[in-house]
Amino acid sequence: KEMITKSYEKQIKSLSAEVESLKNPQNLGATTRLDELRDENTKLKYRLNILKRSLQEDLPVQDSKAMLNINQRLQQVFGGAITASYPELEDPPLAVTPSQQAKFADYQCNSAMSMAQMLKAKGTKVSPREIAEKIIKNLPENELIEKTEIAGPGFINVHLKRPFVSQLLSNLLVNGVQPPPLAKKKKVVVDFSSPNIAKEMHVGHLRSTIIGDSMCRLFEFLGYDVLRLNHVGDWGTQFGMLIAHLQDKFPNYLAVSPPISDLQAFYKESKKRFDNEEDFKKRAYQCVVRLQSKEPDFIKAWNMICDVSRKEFQRVYDCLDIKLIERGESYYQDMMTKVVKEFEERGFVELDEGRKIVFAQGQSLPLTVVKSDGGYTYDTSDLAALRNRLFDEKADIIIYVTDSGQGSHFQVVFAAAQMIGWYDPKVTRVEHAGFGVVLGEDKKKFKTRSGDTVRLMDLLDEGLKRSMDKLKDKERDKVLTPEELVKAQRSVAFGCIKYADLSHNRINDYVFSFDKMLDDRGNTAAYLLYAFTRIRSIARLANIDEAALRQAAESTEVRLDHEKEWKLGKCILRFPEILTKITDDLLLHTLCDFLYELATTFTEFYDCCYCVEKDRQTGEVVKVNMWRMLLCEATAAVMAKGFDILGLNPVSRM
């Protein structure tokens, strides 16, 4: 922080001097240039204010224990150089990325080409190479750049200082994997899972549950205040149908709790009657009215049905280690009346054949806030939920994790909320993180052979069975205790189901295949979990305990002389920039790709660089290269934290 501050202060002094110089009429020369110079003065003031604001607000204080985001630090360094070189450019492009060709550089700054276009548009013709040269000349003093070179038309190749990277690895080993510093602790609400009461959870809920949980884990690790919400469908017409059927099938339900174990079958029975029996249908509608009037007997029946469903949902959540706070549609029931009134008072409500509708600016489809029978809709409850999250929870970030098919619905809800002035998208981030559907191996929607929806518990049980078969094929049952075997079985089964989902770009559909998930080759959880277990076992096989590793971390320099040591060291330290990127785009497959790259980079290192040297005859350890053992330890630490964010649970032996 001190170096960045000095760099910015230097630029502020320089720009302030220029501004003062322009105020002095003696320095103006020909009067024809007066307007031009005034324009220049305005631009300089603009850049000056930006720099001052950056200095005061935007730079988080660098905690010495936190992992440094190298990419972000390079952006600060190059951002300062670009501003000093071309102060007349407003928001110049800042493109710093890891180099695709490690033999040429560690990172690259590719801003010069875009800057040349911007300058050309302003009437100044400068080649990208000249721009790159000027940027390099204006690079402030810094702790991380060894040297820079210009390649091709104007790419700036950046080489990092090896002692700097070595020190960062030592910090990581001493302090553990700490999140990069936060400029401000924000409140994040994630709405995910969201099954419907009295219906089975299906694979769509599985995707929402896995993706939403991982997003929460990421924001929690980074230090945000996270509220995990389960927006359960627990209100509406179907409850009248279910309560009427409950009254007929278990007339003494108020005195004796009804033995409804298969709620899905109970739902199907009531739906059949609702569709075929007119008297039953009328009674079901009356039950809805009495439930919505909150009559105690009807609330009790509703609670019973909800409780049976909750127990089923919880079985899935327990298997997958998911924590949620349930806030069903019923939670927002009283708020909906206020929301409708607020839209009416602002003149946004139109009548349409007895319905009350709202057209949001720029949207062709309206929201129906009140039905013709006076009831509320999903539109009303989603508006009420959003208002509650903005005003009562005071959320800075709100993320909805549902299938992509609901994207247009949320687009209209968000537009209506902005129209009425609930939030400004420049200040508050409200986003729909959509995902594709799950396909079977036949590339059609994932269903059972009979065409039914796949029950999630059946899916999880099948995963357990297959992972045990896999472990026995590898003869792990012969070396693990029964308790270790069960732990490994659950770790592989549930880890593979989660990772198969998260390792695909969530926006795309993906094919569900147990065979691919459980394959221990390629970018799969099985491969990564086995790789992690192997890395963790290296120290154990060399008879090095945790205390010795901790002591070595504080006293041993992590040498990076071999090209594979250097490659692994840099790869480990990219972890914070990967996490920062995911907070922007919410694409978790980036983390999966990184963990796979880390595991394969480790394998290259381990094949070329001896960590432990043994006597060929006796097999006894004759030499331990401790700095390489520390690289093993750093790799494992970052992998373990990555697994934690993805919700995978590695075991020490597999």
XYZ file of C-alpha atoms in Angstrom:
654
model
C 0.000 0.000 0.000
C 2.842 2.403 0.883
C 4.384 2.038 -2.605
C 1.024 2.523 -4.354
C 0.366 5.604 -2.192
C 3.763 7.123 -3.104
C 3.133 6.440 -6.796
C -0.306 8.086 -6.709
C 0.939 11.028 -4.623
C 3.726 11.634 -7.166
C 1.167 11.695 -10.006
C -1.166 13.976 -7.991
C 1.692 16.483 -7.465
C 2.559 16.419 -11.157
C -1.062 16.873 -12.272
C -1.686 19.592 -9.655
C 1.358 21.492 -10.975
C -0.002 21.240 -14.526
C -3.446 22.465 -13.423
C -1.869 25.473 -11.631
C 0.305 26.177 -14.661
C -2.745 26.308 -16.905
C -4.415 28.843 -14.594
C -1.534 31.324 -15.193
C -2.341 33.568 -18.226
C 1.387 34.133 -18.900
C 1.739 30.469 -19.806
C -1.108 30.476 -22.328
C 0.701 31.687 -25.436
C -1.624 32.426 -28.367
C -5.241 33.171 -27.391
C -6.474 30.808 -30.117
C -5.274 27.931 -27.924
C -7.285 29.134 -24.887
C -10.312 26.839 -25.415
C -8.066 23.890 -26.135
C -6.087 24.472 -22.930
C -9.249 24.937 -20.866
C -10.433 21.598 -22.207
C -7.071 20.085 -21.233
C -7.416 21.659 -17.767
C -10.836 20.005 -17.274
C -9.422 16.624 -18.274
C -6.485 16.980 -15.909
C -8.822 17.879 -13.038
C -10.934 14.823 -13.883
C -7.896 12.514 -13.749
C -6.670 14.258 -10.582
C -9.984 13.644 -8.814
C -9.985 9.992 -9.895
C -6.479 9.505 -8.504
C -7.367 11.208 -5.219
C -10.506 9.084 -4.885
C -8.503 5.915 -5.619
C -6.029 6.883 -2.956
C -8.675 7.605 -0.332
C -11.340 4.950 -0.943
C -10.786 2.209 -3.439
C -7.553 0.659 -2.242
C -8.166 -1.931 0.446
C -5.533 -1.966 3.162
C -3.145 -4.825 2.368
C -3.203 -7.214 5.310
C 0.228 -8.830 5.617
C -1.466 -12.201 6.253
C -3.801 -11.974 3.237
C -2.915 -13.529 -0.106
C -1.866 -10.882 -2.609
C -3.746 -10.738 -5.895
C -0.732 -10.353 -8.212
C -2.868 -9.443 -11.224
C -4.640 -6.695 -9.272
C -1.317 -5.357 -7.989
C 0.081 -5.266 -11.540
C -3.065 -3.428 -12.659
C -2.423 -0.778 -9.993
C 1.177 -0.402 -11.158
C 0.295 -0.239 -14.877
C -2.814 1.895 -14.180
C -0.539 4.503 -12.586
C 1.898 4.367 -15.518
C -0.884 4.670 -18.120
C -2.422 7.683 -16.337
C 0.972 9.370 -16.050
C 1.685 8.695 -19.749
C -1.663 9.785 -21.217
C -3.642 11.895 -18.703
C -5.925 13.109 -21.506
C -7.499 9.636 -21.919
C -10.614 9.104 -19.810
C -10.898 5.502 -18.509
C -8.090 4.079 -20.652
C -8.186 0.275 -21.070
C -6.270 -1.680 -18.438
C -5.604 -5.189 -19.774
C -3.232 -7.243 -17.606
C -3.380 -11.037 -17.904
C -1.183 -14.053 -17.143
C 0.970 -14.770 -20.178
C -0.227 -17.600 -22.414
C 3.414 -18.344 -23.269
C 5.253 -18.854 -19.963
C 8.632 -19.031 -21.747
C 8.252 -15.398 -22.882
C 6.792 -13.800 -19.741
C 4.822 -14.282 -16.536
C 2.177 -11.598 -17.236
C 1.315 -9.296 -20.131
C -0.067 -5.780 -20.374
C -2.011 -5.481 -23.645
C -3.402 -1.937 -23.279
C -1.290 -0.186 -25.931
C -3.296 -1.373 -28.971
C -6.669 -0.145 -27.616
C -5.070 3.108 -26.433
C -3.722 3.731 -29.935
C -7.298 3.473 -31.279
C -8.585 5.885 -28.606
C -5.847 8.414 -29.381
C -6.501 8.068 -33.115
C -10.189 8.883 -32.511
C -9.002 12.068 -30.758
C -6.859 12.986 -33.769
C -3.484 11.851 -32.381
C -1.662 9.177 -34.329
C 0.745 7.165 -32.145
C 1.912 3.595 -32.739
C 1.119 1.010 -30.011
C 4.859 0.367 -29.632
C 5.497 4.025 -28.832
C 2.655 3.913 -26.285
C 4.107 0.750 -24.716
C 7.538 2.425 -24.463
C 6.023 5.446 -22.725
C 4.084 3.247 -20.274
C 7.278 1.362 -19.360
C 9.124 4.659 -18.858
C 6.409 5.803 -16.423
C 6.210 2.595 -14.392
C 6.411 3.597 -10.706
C 8.853 1.908 -8.361
C 7.409 -1.420 -7.279
C 8.286 -4.601 -5.459
C 7.228 -7.231 -7.986
C 8.490 -6.507 -11.536
C 11.959 -7.829 -12.450
C 11.919 -6.555 -16.049
C 9.622 -5.647 -18.939
C 9.976 -6.158 -22.704
C 7.921 -5.028 -25.677
C 6.835 -7.815 -28.019
C 5.012 -7.735 -31.358
C 2.974 -4.618 -32.130
C 2.966 -3.370 -28.503
C 2.457 -6.159 -25.965
C 4.354 -5.500 -22.734
C 5.825 -8.725 -21.357
C 6.242 -8.692 -17.570
C 8.719 -10.839 -15.636
C 8.179 -11.171 -11.883
C 10.936 -11.110 -9.288
C 11.594 -14.630 -8.027
C 12.400 -13.531 -4.424
C 9.032 -11.700 -4.401
C 7.120 -14.855 -5.465
C 9.141 -16.941 -2.983
C 8.193 -14.548 -0.159
C 4.490 -14.729 -1.077
C 4.650 -18.534 -0.907
C 6.341 -18.336 2.515
C 3.564 -15.978 3.709
C 0.966 -18.454 2.466
C 2.638 -21.336 4.311
C 2.992 -19.390 7.574
C -0.455 -17.740 7.569
C -2.542 -20.306 5.702
C -4.785 -19.544 2.728
C -6.211 -16.155 3.699
C -8.629 -14.232 1.458
C -7.422 -11.094 -0.343
C -8.390 -7.898 1.547
C -11.894 -6.436 1.098
C -12.378 -2.716 0.485
C -15.821 -2.973 2.125
C -17.695 -5.825 3.825
C -20.888 -6.119 1.785
C -24.153 -7.943 2.513
C -24.875 -10.699 -0.025
C -28.220 -12.501 -0.353
C -28.215 -15.715 -2.407
C -31.629 -17.196 -3.300
C -31.121 -20.832 -4.271
C -32.488 -24.406 -4.178
C -36.158 -23.285 -3.896
C -38.128 -26.559 -4.128
C -41.943 -26.676 -3.915
C -43.668 -28.151 -0.876
C -45.397 -31.498 -1.545
C -43.354 -32.075 -4.693
C -40.165 -34.089 -5.103
C -36.876 -32.263 -5.481
C -35.638 -32.920 -9.029
C -32.370 -32.431 -10.899
C -33.152 -28.760 -11.568
C -33.232 -28.212 -7.796
C -29.985 -30.176 -7.554
C -28.223 -27.720 -9.901
C -29.610 -24.673 -8.086
C -28.623 -26.170 -4.708
C -25.051 -27.072 -5.718
C -24.320 -23.838 -7.622
C -25.950 -21.587 -4.997
C -24.139 -23.257 -2.103
C -20.773 -22.861 -3.849
C -21.431 -19.157 -4.537
C -22.247 -18.684 -0.839
C -19.062 -20.507 0.193
C -17.014 -18.239 -2.091
C -18.492 -15.000 -0.722
C -18.198 -16.304 2.860
C -14.510 -17.127 2.390
C -13.883 -13.656 0.935
C -15.347 -12.085 4.083
C -18.790 -10.935 2.904
C -21.867 -11.129 5.152
C -23.897 -13.861 3.395
C -27.585 -14.725 3.821
C -28.463 -18.124 2.275
C -32.177 -18.094 1.430
C -34.401 -20.994 0.369
C -37.411 -19.376 -1.340
C -39.718 -22.404 -0.967
C -43.029 -22.667 -2.845
C -45.234 -23.090 0.248
C -48.349 -21.042 -0.581
C -50.974 -21.062 -3.288
C -53.759 -23.026 -4.934
C -52.207 -26.487 -4.530
C -52.516 -26.224 -0.726
C -56.307 -26.007 -0.910
C -56.246 -29.231 -2.895
C -53.859 -30.934 -0.442
C -55.772 -29.798 2.684
C -59.139 -30.948 1.235
C -57.626 -34.381 0.480
C -56.058 -34.506 3.970
C -59.470 -33.819 5.569
C -61.061 -36.682 3.588
C -58.284 -39.237 4.020
C -57.381 -38.484 7.671
C -60.489 -36.882 9.264
C -58.864 -36.872 12.742
C -55.650 -35.181 11.497
C -55.980 -32.432 14.149
C -55.731 -34.995 16.949
C -53.435 -37.629 15.403
C -50.554 -36.713 13.087
C -51.325 -38.325 9.691
C -48.835 -40.973 8.463
C -47.975 -39.297 5.163
C -44.584 -40.782 4.263
C -44.890 -40.518 0.476
C -45.963 -36.941 -0.107
C -45.467 -37.280 -3.866
C -48.114 -40.028 -4.061
C -50.395 -37.974 -1.785
C -49.973 -34.974 -4.108
C -50.773 -37.078 -7.196
C -53.949 -38.467 -5.567
C -55.192 -34.983 -4.653
C -54.341 -33.604 -8.125
C -56.301 -36.432 -9.782
C -59.369 -35.609 -7.649
C -58.923 -31.870 -8.333
C -58.927 -32.518 -12.095
C -61.849 -35.008 -12.110
C -64.217 -34.183 -9.202
C -66.047 -30.865 -9.470
C -67.243 -30.872 -5.817
C -63.713 -31.571 -4.594
C -62.382 -28.738 -6.782
C -64.876 -26.242 -5.252
C -63.969 -27.369 -1.733
C -60.243 -27.046 -2.571
C -60.754 -23.379 -3.578
C -62.686 -22.756 -0.334
C -59.769 -24.288 1.589
C -57.381 -21.840 -0.132
C -59.508 -18.876 0.991
C -59.688 -20.208 4.565
C -55.924 -20.842 4.601
C -55.216 -17.335 3.318
C -57.558 -16.013 6.043
C -55.238 -17.849 8.477
C -57.912 -20.000 10.169
C -56.057 -22.037 12.842
C -57.202 -25.521 11.700
C -56.147 -24.801 8.131
C -52.793 -23.330 9.219
C -52.219 -26.532 11.246
C -52.970 -28.741 8.219
C -50.667 -26.562 6.077
C -47.864 -26.841 8.668
C -48.212 -30.640 8.734
C -47.827 -30.885 4.956
C -44.860 -28.455 5.005
C -43.126 -30.431 7.782
C -43.332 -33.729 5.839
C -41.750 -31.990 2.831
C -39.045 -30.320 4.916
C -37.900 -33.696 6.268
C -37.511 -34.978 2.686
C -35.601 -31.863 1.591
C -33.363 -32.101 4.656
C -32.241 -35.626 3.726
C -30.845 -34.197 0.466
C -29.307 -31.166 2.214
C -27.642 -33.398 4.841
C -26.042 -35.586 2.150
C -24.689 -32.558 0.281
C -23.756 -30.553 3.422
C -26.023 -27.626 2.497
C -27.089 -24.966 5.001
C -30.088 -22.763 4.223
C -32.582 -20.446 5.898
C -36.090 -21.188 4.681
C -38.262 -18.238 3.748
C -41.181 -19.519 1.732
C -43.645 -17.466 -0.262
C -45.837 -17.406 2.878
C -43.148 -15.300 4.625
C -43.860 -12.440 2.209
C -47.688 -12.767 2.268
C -48.360 -9.629 4.331
C -45.709 -7.639 2.428
C -47.448 -8.277 -0.919
C -50.408 -6.027 -0.017
C -47.998 -3.138 0.703
C -46.128 -3.733 -2.572
C -49.339 -3.594 -4.643
C -50.418 -0.435 -2.783
C -47.006 1.196 -3.433
C -47.246 0.510 -7.187
C -50.855 1.772 -7.235
C -49.980 5.004 -5.407
C -47.198 5.694 -7.932
C -49.659 5.202 -10.812
C -47.905 2.127 -12.251
C -50.872 -0.284 -12.024
C -53.219 -0.874 -14.984
C -56.447 -2.902 -15.043
C -56.652 -5.705 -17.601
C -59.805 -7.883 -17.645
C -60.044 -7.801 -13.850
C -56.281 -8.296 -13.307
C -53.931 -5.651 -11.975
C -50.792 -5.474 -14.111
C -47.568 -3.435 -14.148
C -45.548 -2.612 -17.278
C -41.893 -1.914 -16.433
C -39.902 0.523 -18.582
C -38.327 -1.147 -21.596
C -40.165 -4.457 -21.046
C -42.792 -5.835 -23.455
C -44.384 -8.266 -20.963
C -46.231 -7.027 -17.858
C -46.155 -8.342 -14.301
C -49.501 -9.545 -12.909
C -49.567 -8.287 -9.317
C -53.205 -9.219 -8.552
C -55.241 -11.954 -10.315
C -58.858 -11.409 -11.365
C -60.000 -13.424 -8.290
C -58.056 -11.062 -6.002
C -55.182 -13.477 -5.301
C -51.487 -12.752 -5.613
C -49.011 -14.353 -8.032
C -45.335 -15.342 -8.290
C -44.772 -11.838 -9.674
C -46.170 -10.287 -6.481
C -44.211 -12.555 -4.123
C -40.960 -12.010 -6.079
C -41.426 -8.221 -5.921
C -42.155 -8.433 -2.170
C -39.099 -10.671 -1.619
C -36.840 -8.295 -3.568
C -38.154 -5.279 -1.634
C -37.562 -7.091 1.674
C -33.989 -7.962 0.680
C -33.220 -4.401 -0.377
C -34.822 -2.470 2.483
C -34.980 -4.855 5.459
C -31.873 -6.960 4.806
C -30.035 -3.951 3.300
C -28.333 -6.201 0.753
C -25.575 -4.809 -1.483
C -25.620 -7.890 -3.737
C -28.646 -10.130 -4.465
C -28.206 -13.269 -6.576
C -31.009 -15.540 -7.820
C -29.845 -19.036 -8.781
C -32.576 -20.594 -10.943
C -32.762 -22.171 -14.395
C -32.185 -19.909 -17.405
C -35.845 -20.279 -18.413
C -36.742 -17.838 -15.620
C -34.322 -15.202 -16.909
C -36.966 -13.097 -18.691
C -39.235 -13.170 -15.594
C -36.465 -11.820 -13.357
C -35.502 -9.237 -15.968
C -39.035 -7.765 -15.728
C -39.063 -7.955 -11.890
C -35.692 -6.142 -11.684
C -36.838 -3.507 -14.223
C -40.024 -2.837 -12.202
C -37.995 -2.479 -8.977
C -35.677 0.043 -10.676
C -38.626 1.928 -12.180
C -40.224 2.455 -8.757
C -36.841 3.544 -7.360
C -36.077 0.647 -5.017
C -32.476 0.407 -6.169
C -29.896 1.848 -8.547
C -28.054 -0.902 -10.497
C -24.864 1.219 -10.372
C -24.945 0.960 -6.562
C -26.692 -2.339 -5.796
C -25.982 -5.505 -7.738
C -29.117 -7.579 -8.415
C -28.463 -10.503 -10.722
C -30.037 -13.674 -12.075
C -27.419 -16.460 -12.283
C -29.190 -18.805 -14.685
C -28.207 -22.357 -15.563
C -28.951 -24.893 -18.292
C -30.864 -28.157 -17.984
C -29.481 -31.575 -17.016
C -29.496 -34.080 -19.883
C -29.320 -37.861 -19.808
C -26.653 -39.722 -21.760
C -29.138 -39.831 -24.666
C -28.835 -35.976 -24.761
C -32.528 -35.655 -23.835
C -33.955 -34.191 -20.609
C -32.749 -36.307 -17.695
C -35.557 -38.694 -16.645
C -36.021 -42.297 -15.480
C -36.610 -45.027 -18.093
C -40.336 -44.800 -17.419
C -40.194 -41.079 -18.190
C -40.636 -39.894 -14.589
C -38.623 -37.162 -12.899
C -35.524 -38.556 -11.196
C -35.891 -38.475 -7.389
C -32.855 -36.778 -5.873
C -32.488 -39.270 -3.034
C -32.470 -42.128 -5.583
C -29.760 -40.278 -7.511
C -27.615 -39.755 -4.400
C -28.064 -43.397 -3.317
C -26.990 -44.555 -6.786
C -23.903 -42.334 -6.484
C -23.010 -43.973 -3.155
C -23.385 -47.467 -4.627
C -21.223 -46.674 -7.678
C -18.488 -44.937 -5.684
C -18.206 -47.959 -3.370
C -17.915 -50.230 -6.437
C -15.156 -47.943 -7.765
C -13.244 -48.012 -4.462
C -13.469 -51.812 -4.323
C -12.258 -52.067 -7.944
C -9.164 -50.120 -6.821
C -8.901 -52.509 -3.819
C -9.170 -49.619 -1.367
C -11.305 -51.838 0.891
C -8.143 -53.881 1.577
C -6.100 -50.922 2.899
C -8.735 -48.672 4.497
C -10.574 -49.310 7.754
C -14.396 -49.708 7.409
C -14.837 -46.119 8.748
C -12.250 -44.726 6.293
C -13.913 -46.613 3.439
C -17.349 -45.093 4.196
C -15.781 -41.612 4.447
C -14.035 -42.128 1.087
C -17.284 -43.449 -0.441
C -19.284 -40.349 0.599
C -16.438 -37.995 -0.368
C -16.180 -39.483 -3.880
C -19.949 -39.940 -4.486
C -21.156 -36.494 -3.424
C -17.944 -34.754 -4.533
C -18.302 -36.203 -8.041
C -21.973 -35.177 -8.351
C -21.140 -31.607 -7.241
C -17.974 -31.263 -9.308
C -19.580 -32.621 -12.502
C -22.122 -29.809 -12.219
C -19.725 -27.020 -11.184
C -16.994 -27.895 -13.700
C -19.350 -27.111 -16.611
C -20.161 -23.538 -17.546
C -23.469 -23.163 -15.664
C -25.094 -21.354 -18.586
C -24.875 -24.502 -20.761
C -26.843 -27.739 -20.524
C -24.783 -30.666 -19.262
C -24.934 -34.451 -19.612
C -25.253 -36.376 -16.338
C -23.061 -39.482 -16.471
C -21.905 -41.438 -13.425
C -19.218 -43.163 -15.525
C -17.630 -39.819 -16.511
C -17.976 -38.394 -12.978
C -16.229 -41.342 -11.357
C -13.431 -41.541 -13.938
C -10.134 -40.841 -12.174
C -8.574 -39.393 -15.327
C -9.165 -35.883 -16.636
C -10.897 -32.923 -15.016
C -13.083 -34.841 -12.530
C -13.536 -34.804 -8.761
C -12.289 -38.403 -8.587
C -8.960 -37.401 -10.216
C -8.546 -34.294 -8.040
C -9.461 -36.045 -4.778
C -6.973 -38.854 -5.496
C -4.304 -36.293 -6.507
C -4.885 -34.321 -3.294
C -4.608 -37.476 -1.166
C -1.309 -38.353 -2.907
C 0.138 -34.863 -2.270
C -0.888 -35.023 1.378
C 0.789 -38.439 1.723
C 4.245 -37.244 0.537
C 5.192 -35.715 3.897
C 3.752 -38.695 5.776
C 5.831 -41.168 3.733
C 8.936 -39.055 4.393
C 8.152 -39.138 8.159
C 7.798 -35.341 8.313
C 5.124 -34.204 10.758
C 3.122 -30.966 10.742
C 5.309 -29.335 13.393
C 8.433 -29.846 11.221
C 6.646 -28.402 8.180
C 5.482 -25.373 10.201
C 9.012 -24.746 11.436
C 10.412 -25.121 7.897
C 7.824 -22.637 6.569
C 9.210 -19.983 8.919
C 12.896 -20.691 8.349
C 13.352 -22.212 4.864
C 13.419 -20.142 1.668
C 11.121 -21.570 -1.031
C 13.614 -21.865 -3.887
C 12.236 -21.532 -7.406
C 15.343 -22.262 -9.501
C 13.946 -25.150 -11.547
C 11.476 -24.110 -14.282
C 8.860 -26.550 -12.883
C 9.242 -25.066 -9.369
C 8.766 -21.568 -10.846
C 5.725 -22.677 -12.868
C 4.104 -24.328 -9.819
C 4.846 -21.368 -7.536
C 3.172 -18.903 -9.922
C 0.206 -21.243 -10.432
C -0.428 -21.531 -6.668
C -0.413 -17.735 -6.315
C -3.035 -17.206 -9.051
C -5.693 -18.450 -6.600
C -6.817 -14.953 -5.376
C -7.209 -13.601 -8.918
C -9.318 -16.644 -9.879
C -11.645 -15.986 -6.920
C -11.893 -12.263 -7.730
C -12.876 -13.094 -11.320
C -15.627 -15.467 -10.130
C -17.134 -12.811 -7.850
C -17.572 -10.728 -11.029
C -19.036 -13.326 -13.426
C -20.269 -16.062 -10.985
C -18.851 -18.787 -13.262
C -17.541 -21.457 -10.899
C -16.113 -23.698 -13.620
C -13.155 -21.256 -13.657
C -12.197 -22.512 -10.180
C -12.538 -26.149 -11.320
C -10.303 -25.446 -14.326
C -7.756 -23.778 -12.026
C -7.687 -26.730 -9.590
C -7.207 -29.137 -12.484
C -4.370 -26.958 -13.866
C -2.818 -26.824 -10.384
C -2.978 -30.625 -10.022
C -1.417 -31.252 -13.463
C 1.258 -28.555 -12.871
C 2.069 -30.264 -9.563
C 2.436 -33.622 -11.350
C 4.936 -32.043 -13.810
C 6.879 -30.603 -10.865
C 6.842 -33.872 -8.892
C 8.014 -35.895 -11.904
C 11.001 -33.582 -12.487
C 11.959 -32.394 -9.001
C 12.804 -34.887 -6.248
C 11.170 -33.903 -2.964
C 12.416 -36.973 -1.120
C 15.467 -39.000 -2.170
C 15.590 -42.652 -1.097
C 18.230 -45.364 -1.085
C 17.489 -47.617 -4.071
C 18.408 -50.794 -2.189
C 16.826 -50.205 1.226
C 14.125 -47.654 0.319
C 15.198 -45.526 3.295
C 14.933 -41.745 3.084
C 18.429 -40.323 2.633
C 17.606 -36.709 1.774
C 14.597 -34.392 2.060
C 14.547 -31.279 -0.123
C 12.522 -29.197 2.314
C 11.787 -26.236 0.010
C 10.118 -28.702 -2.371
C 8.176 -30.259 0.490
C 6.925 -26.737 1.209
C 5.770 -26.405 -2.410
C 3.821 -29.667 -1.917
C 2.293 -28.222 1.246
C 1.328 -24.914 -0.447
C -0.296 -26.811 -3.341
C -2.323 -28.959 -0.940
C -3.397 -25.926 1.121
C -4.757 -24.081 -1.935
C -6.433 -27.245 -3.271
C -8.115 -27.834 0.112
C -9.502 -24.277 0.142
C -10.678 -24.658 -3.471
C -12.447 -27.911 -2.524
C -14.073 -26.162 0.425
C -15.483 -23.428 -1.853
C -16.836 -26.086 -4.225
C -18.344 -28.010 -1.290
C -16.094 -31.070 -1.764
C -14.952 -32.939 1.301
C -11.518 -34.564 0.766
C -10.344 -37.295 3.136
C -6.802 -37.925 4.341
C -6.719 -41.482 2.965
C -8.431 -42.808 -0.138
